[in-house]
Coordinates of C-alpha atoms and ligand atoms in Angstrom, one line a residue:
X1 CA 28.2 -3.2 -11.4
X2 CA 26.7 -6.6 -11.5
X3 CA 25.8 -8.0 -14.7
X4 CA 22.0 -9.1 -13.2
X5 CA 21.9 -6.1 -12.0
X6 CA 22.7 -3.9 -15.1
X7 CA 20.4 -6.7 -17.5
X8 CA 17.0 -5.7 -15.7
X9 CA 17.9 -2.2 -15.2
X10 CA 18.0 -1.8 -18.8
X11 CA 15.2 -4.6 -19.7
X12 CA 13.1 -4.2 -17.0
X13 CA 12.4 -8.5 -17.1
X14 CA 13.7 -11.0 -15.2
X15 CA 13.9 -14.8 -14.9
X16 CA 12.3 -16.2 -11.6
X17 CA 15.4 -17.8 -11.0
X18 CA 17.4 -14.4 -11.1
X19 CA 14.6 -12.7 -9.2
X20 CA 15.5 -15.0 -6.1
X21 CA 18.8 -15.7 -7.0
X22 CA 18.8 -10.6 -5.8
X23 CA 16.1 -11.9 -3.2
X24 CA 18.3 -14.4 -0.9
X25 CA 21.7 -12.3 -1.1
X26 CA 22.5 -8.9 0.2
X27 CA 25.3 -8.5 -2.3
X28 CA 23.9 -6.9 -4.4
X29 CA 21.3 -4.4 -2.6
X30 CA 23.0 -1.5 -2.6
X31 CA 23.0 -1.1 -7.3
X32 CA 20.1 -2.4 -6.8
X33 CA 18.5 -0.1 -4.7
X34 CA 20.7 2.7 -7.3
X35 CA 19.7 1.3 -9.7
X36 CA 15.7 2.1 -8.9
X37 CA 16.2 5.5 -7.7
X38 CA 17.7 6.7 -12.0
X39 CA 15.1 4.7 -13.6
X40 CA 12.0 6.5 -10.7
X41 CA 13.5 9.6 -11.8
X42 CA 13.6 8.5 -15.5
X43 CA 10.3 7.1 -15.6
X44 CA 7.7 8.8 -13.0
X45 CA 10.2 12.4 -12.2
X46 CA 11.0 14.3 -9.2
X47 CA 7.6 14.6 -8.6
X48 CA 6.4 12.6 -4.5
X49 CA 2.8 11.9 -4.3
X50 CA 1.2 12.7 -0.8
X51 CA -2.5 10.9 0.0
X52 CA -3.9 11.8 2.6
X53 CA -4.9 8.2 4.4
X54 CA -8.5 8.1 6.5
X55 CA -8.7 4.8 8.6
X56 CA -12.5 5.3 8.7
X57 CA -13.6 2.2 11.1
X58 CA -11.9 -0.4 12.5
X59 CA -14.5 -3.2 12.6
X60 CA -12.9 -5.6 11.3
X61 CA -14.9 -9.8 10.1
X62 CA -11.7 -11.6 9.1
X63 CA -9.3 -13.2 10.8
X64 CA -6.1 -12.4 9.5
X65 CA -2.9 -13.7 11.4
X66 CA -1.0 -11.4 10.9
X67 CA -3.6 -8.1 11.6
X68 CA -4.7 -6.2 14.5
X69 CA -7.7 -5.3 13.6
X70 CA -8.7 -9.5 13.5
X71 CA -11.8 -10.2 14.9
X72 CA -10.9 -12.4 17.6
X73 CA -8.7 -9.9 19.1
X74 CA -10.7 -8.3 22.2
X75 CA -7.6 -6.1 22.8
X76 CA -9.7 -3.2 20.8
X77 CA -11.8 -0.4 21.4
X78 CA -14.1 -1.2 17.9
X79 CA -14.8 2.3 16.3
X80 CA -17.2 3.5 12.8
X81 CA -17.0 7.1 12.1
X82 CA -20.0 8.6 11.0
X83 CA -20.6 8.9 6.9
X84 CA -20.4 13.2 7.9
X85 CA -17.3 12.7 10.0
X86 CA -16.0 11.4 6.8
X87 CA -17.2 13.4 4.3
X88 CA -15.1 16.1 6.8
X89 CA -11.2 14.3 7.8
X90 CA -11.9 14.4 3.5
X91 CA -12.5 18.8 3.4
X92 CA -9.8 18.5 6.3
X93 CA -7.6 16.8 3.6
X94 CA -8.3 18.6 1.0
X95 CA -7.7 22.0 2.9
X96 CA -4.3 20.8 3.9
X97 CA -3.7 20.8 0.3
X98 CA -3.7 16.9 -0.5
X99 CA -5.3 15.4 -3.5
X100 CA -6.6 12.0 -4.0
X101 CA -7.7 11.2 0.3
X102 CA -7.3 6.7 0.7
X103 CA -10.6 5.3 2.6
X104 CA -9.5 2.7 4.4
X105 CA -10.6 0.2 6.6
X106 CA -11.5 -3.2 8.1
X107 CA -13.9 -6.0 6.4
X108 CA -17.1 -5.4 7.1
X109 CA -20.8 -4.1 6.5
X110 CA -20.6 -1.8 8.8
X111 CA -21.9 0.3 5.8
X112 CA -23.9 -0.3 3.2
X113 CA -23.7 0.4 -0.1
X114 CA -25.8 3.3 -1.0
X115 CA -24.2 5.3 2.4
X116 CA -20.3 4.3 0.4
X117 CA -21.6 5.9 -2.5
X118 CA -22.7 9.2 -0.6
X119 CA -20.0 9.1 1.1
X120 CA -17.8 8.7 -1.7
X121 CA -20.2 11.5 -3.7
X122 CA -19.7 13.5 -1.1
X123 CA -16.0 13.8 -1.6
X124 CA -15.1 13.9 -4.9
X125 CA -17.8 16.9 -4.4
X126 CA -13.6 18.0 -2.3
X127 CA -12.8 18.0 -6.1
X128 CA -10.1 15.4 -4.5
X129 CA -8.9 11.5 -6.3
X130 CA -10.6 9.0 -4.6
X131 CA -8.6 5.5 -3.1
X132 CA -11.0 2.4 -1.8
X133 CA -9.3 0.4 0.5
X134 CA -12.3 -1.8 1.8
X135 CA -10.9 -5.3 1.3
X136 CA -13.2 -7.7 -1.2
X137 CA -16.1 -7.4 -2.2
X138 CA -18.6 -8.4 -5.6
X139 CA -18.3 -6.6 -8.8
X140 CA -20.9 -5.4 -8.9
X141 CA -20.7 -2.8 -5.5
X142 CA -16.8 -1.9 -6.8
X143 CA -18.7 -1.1 -10.0
X144 CA -21.1 1.5 -7.6
X145 CA -18.3 2.6 -6.2
X146 CA -17.3 3.9 -9.1
X147 CA -20.4 5.4 -10.7
X148 CA -20.0 7.4 -7.7
X149 CA -16.8 9.3 -7.9
X150 CA -13.9 6.5 -6.9
X151 CA -10.6 6.2 -8.8
X152 CA -8.0 3.7 -7.7
X153 CA -8.1 0.8 -5.2
X154 CA -5.9 -1.0 -2.6
X155 CA -6.1 -3.8 -2.1
X156 CA -3.1 -6.5 -1.8
X157 CA -2.6 -10.3 -2.2
X158 CA -0.3 -10.3 0.6
X159 CA 1.4 -13.2 -0.8
X160 CA 1.5 -15.6 -3.8
X161 CA 2.7 -18.6 -1.5
X162 CA -0.9 -20.1 -2.0
X163 CA 0.2 -22.6 1.2
X164 CA 1.0 -19.2 3.3
X165 CA -2.4 -17.7 2.4
X166 CA -4.0 -20.7 3.0
X167 CA -2.2 -21.1 6.5
X168 CA -2.5 -17.2 7.8
X169 CA -6.6 -16.8 6.3
X170 CA -8.2 -19.3 7.1
X171 CA -11.4 -18.5 6.4
X172 CA -10.7 -17.0 2.4
X173 CA -9.9 -17.9 -0.4
X174 CA -6.6 -16.8 -3.0
X175 CA -8.7 -17.0 -5.9
X176 CA -11.8 -15.0 -4.5
X177 CA -8.7 -12.1 -4.4
X178 CA -7.5 -12.9 -7.1
X179 CA -10.8 -12.7 -8.9
X180 CA -11.3 -9.2 -8.2
X181 CA -8.1 -7.2 -8.3
X182 CA -8.9 -8.3 -11.9
X183 CA -12.9 -6.8 -11.3
X184 CA -10.9 -4.1 -10.5
X185 CA -9.4 -4.1 -13.1
X186 CA -12.5 -4.6 -15.5
X187 CA -13.5 -1.5 -14.3
X188 CA -11.0 0.6 -14.4
X189 CA -9.4 1.0 -11.4
X190 CA -5.9 2.4 -11.3
X191 CA -5.1 -1.4 -8.8
X192 CA -3.1 -1.7 -6.5
X193 CA -2.1 -4.4 -4.5
X194 CA 1.1 -5.7 -2.6
X195 CA 2.8 -8.0 0.2
X196 CA 3.8 -8.4 3.6
X197 CA 7.8 -9.5 3.9
X198 CA 9.3 -11.6 5.9
X199 CA 5.5 -13.8 6.6
X200 CA 6.7 -16.6 8.7
X201 CA 7.5 -20.5 6.3
X202 CA 7.9 -16.7 3.5
X203 CA 11.4 -17.5 1.5
X204 CA 13.2 -16.1 -1.9
X205 CA 11.4 -18.2 -4.3
X206 CA 7.5 -16.9 -2.6
X207 CA 8.1 -13.1 -2.9
X208 CA 9.9 -13.6 -6.6
X209 CA 6.9 -14.7 -7.9
X210 CA 4.9 -12.5 -6.0
X211 CA 7.2 -9.9 -8.2
X212 CA 6.3 -11.6 -11.0
X213 CA 2.5 -11.7 -9.9
X214 CA 1.8 -7.9 -9.8
X215 CA 3.1 -8.1 -13.5
X216 CA 1.7 -10.2 -14.2
X217 CA -2.1 -8.7 -12.6
X218 CA -1.1 -5.5 -14.7
X219 CA -1.2 -3.4 -10.8
X220 CA -0.6 0.5 -11.0
X221 CA 0.1 0.5 -7.3
X222 CA 2.0 -2.0 -5.1
X223 CA 2.5 -1.5 -1.3
X224 CA 5.0 -2.9 0.5
X225 CA 5.9 -3.3 3.8
X226 CA 7.8 -5.3 6.6
X227 CA 5.1 -7.6 8.6
X228 CA 5.8 -6.4 12.0
X229 CA 4.2 -9.3 15.1
X230 CA 1.3 -7.8 16.9
X231 CA 1.8 -9.5 20.4
X232 CA -2.2 -9.3 19.7
X233 CA -2.5 -11.8 17.5
X234 CA -1.0 -15.6 17.0
X235 CA 1.9 -14.3 15.2
X236 CA 3.1 -13.2 17.5
X237 CA 6.1 -14.5 18.2
X238 CA 7.6 -14.2 14.7
X239 CA 10.0 -12.4 13.9
X240 CA 8.9 -10.4 11.2
X241 CA 10.4 -9.2 8.0
X242 CA 13.2 -6.3 7.9
X243 CA 13.2 -2.6 6.8
X244 CA 15.9 -3.7 4.1
X245 CA 14.5 -7.2 2.7
X246 CA 11.2 -4.7 1.7
X247 CA 13.2 -2.1 0.5
X248 CA 15.1 -4.5 -2.2
X249 CA 11.8 -6.0 -2.6
X250 CA 10.2 -3.0 -3.8
X251 CA 13.5 -1.8 -5.6
X252 CA 12.9 -4.8 -7.5
X253 CA 9.1 -3.7 -8.2
X254 CA 10.9 -0.7 -9.7
X255 CA 12.9 -2.3 -12.2
X256 CA 10.6 -4.4 -13.1
X257 CA 7.2 -1.8 -13.3
X258 CA 8.6 1.4 -14.3
X259 CA 6.4 3.6 -14.4
X260 CA 4.0 2.4 -11.7
X261 CA 3.4 3.7 -8.5
X262 CA 5.0 2.4 -5.5
X263 CA 4.4 4.1 -1.8
X264 CA 7.0 4.5 0.8
X265 CA 5.2 2.9 3.5
X266 CA 4.7 3.4 6.7
X267 CA 5.6 -0.3 7.6
X268 CA 9.1 1.0 6.7
X269 CA 9.0 3.5 8.8
X270 CA 8.0 2.0 11.5
X271 CA 11.4 -0.8 11.2
X272 CA 13.6 1.9 11.3
X273 CA 14.4 6.4 11.7
X274 CA 13.6 8.4 7.5
X275 CA 12.5 4.8 6.5
X276 CA 10.4 7.1 4.2
X277 CA 12.4 8.0 2.9
X278 CA 15.6 5.7 2.4
X279 CA 11.8 4.2 0.1
X280 CA 11.3 7.8 -1.9
X281 CA 15.5 7.0 -2.1
X282 CA 14.8 3.2 -3.2
X283 CA 12.2 3.5 -5.9
X284 CA 9.4 5.2 -4.3
X285 CA 7.6 8.0 -4.8
X286 CA 3.9 8.4 -3.1
X287 CA 3.2 9.0 0.8
X288 CA 0.5 8.5 2.4
X289 CA 0.5 10.1 5.3
X290 CA -2.4 9.8 7.9
X291 CA -5.5 11.8 8.6
X292 CA -7.1 10.6 10.4
X293 CA -8.2 12.5 13.6
X294 CA -6.5 12.2 16.5
X295 CA -9.1 9.9 19.2
X296 CA -9.5 7.5 16.3
X297 CA -6.3 7.2 15.0
X298 CA -4.2 5.3 17.5
X299 CA -6.8 2.4 17.7
X300 CA -6.1 1.7 13.9
X301 CA -3.4 -0.6 15.6
X302 CA -2.7 -3.1 12.7
X303 CA 0.4 -4.0 14.7
X304 CA 2.6 -1.7 17.1
X305 CA 5.2 0.8 17.3
X306 CA 2.5 2.6 14.2
X307 CA 4.6 5.2 13.2
X308 CA 3.1 9.3 12.7
X309 CA 0.3 7.6 15.3
X310 CA 0.9 10.3 17.6
X311 CA 1.6 13.4 15.2
X312 CA -0.6 16.1 14.4
X313 CA -1.8 15.8 10.3
X314 CA -0.8 19.3 9.3
X315 CA 2.9 19.4 11.1
X316 CA 3.5 15.8 9.8
X317 CA 2.9 16.4 6.0
X318 CA 4.9 20.6 6.0
X319 CA 8.2 17.9 7.8
X320 CA 8.1 15.4 6.0
X321 CA 7.4 17.8 3.1
X322 CA 10.1 19.7 4.7
X323 CA 12.4 16.5 4.4
X324 CA 11.7 15.3 0.7
X325 CA 12.6 18.7 -0.2
X326 CA 16.2 18.2 1.8
X327 CA 16.5 15.3 -1.1
X328 CA 16.7 17.1 -4.1
X329 CA 12.2 15.8 -4.5
X330 CA 9.1 18.0 -4.5
X331 CA 5.7 17.0 -3.8
X332 CA 4.5 16.5 -7.0
X333 CA 0.7 19.5 -7.3
X334 CA -0.8 17.1 -9.8
X335 CA -3.5 13.8 -8.5
X336 CA -0.6 11.6 -9.7
X337 CA -2.3 9.0 -11.6
X338 CA -0.6 6.9 -13.6
X339 CA 1.0 8.1 -16.8
X340 CA 2.5 5.0 -18.6
X341 CA 5.0 5.7 -19.7
X342 CA 6.4 1.8 -21.6
Ligands
5AD401 N1 2.7 -6.3 10.2 C1 3.0 -4.8 8.5 N2 1.5 -4.7 8.2 C2 0.8 -5.2 8.5 N3 -1.1 -5.4 7.4 C3 -2.1 -6.5 8.6 N4 -1.5 -6.3 9.7 C4 -0.1 -6.0 9.3 C5 1.4 -6.3 9.8 N5 0.7 -6.5 11.3 C6 -1.0 -4.6 6.4 C7 -1.8 -6.0 5.4 C8 -3.0 -5.1 5.1 C9 -2.8 -3.8 5.9 C10 -3.3 -2.4 5.2 O1 -1.9 -3.6 6.7 O2 -1.0 -5.7 4.1 O3 -3.4 -5.0 4.0

């Protein structure tokens, strides 16, 4: 095995230059995937945590250049589920055996703080862990959601390359996004962040800096996905990211941050048949199956061909469990909080 791969497996640390080398050359890939799988086994074990994803509104006031939900996109049927519909989907997730629900939406003010607090309090009665993924909010709002029962928060930084960030998010401020992540940490959330792989102009250096940022911010979860060009966006003609590059950056995350939670993302499954299983064998230990109802999930069009959009939730869960068991892993019975182990 290569010396640098051995070093990162043992020390969980590399310089920026070493990371750039690993990212920029595919000759290390196989060794990295295997090393990440060993480190995953050693630090977080064979359990796979399933989180039921509820995409409760696709209304968005942002203009992110890569995302199909951007407010300028008129080819989307916009929906916002009522509080009782969201609560009932969470109840259904509980019945299916989930221990966590992830409430995700576009970034908007459709739901007042009071309404979100009501939804969180009601869902908490099911004894579920709750992850929110609803974008940038004020410290005070994050605090109210935490007090109402939210346990975790997902807010991808998307890229730490500030030139790319600015070009793709014209109405947003990179430093505010970082501030949001720090506020979430301060409030005691388990914090998930992550980035897109294969954005236009992104280099191995940008990705290496993303990796060091994840560690610096103290992330508890990292979700990575290949960028998949959406025809209804300004980036429709771009090439997009590859499954292998996303898999490699994910393996590096596991090697640098051995005890965190890492999802095998839907975007990875979309680009490669059995992409999630390969991801689970290259560092990942979480899967977030979609439990949104049939009518609505087809309108949550972040990118084309989103995997799982046409499969009923109960069926998809069973099929996934079988695949997990087939590779010698098991579905975890606990809430799947990060157990600090380093
Ligand atoms: N391809 C892949 N992932 C995307 N996301 C948004 N648009 C795309 C796309 N075209 C991701 C963003 C966001 C998450 C919810 O979906 O990283 O944080």
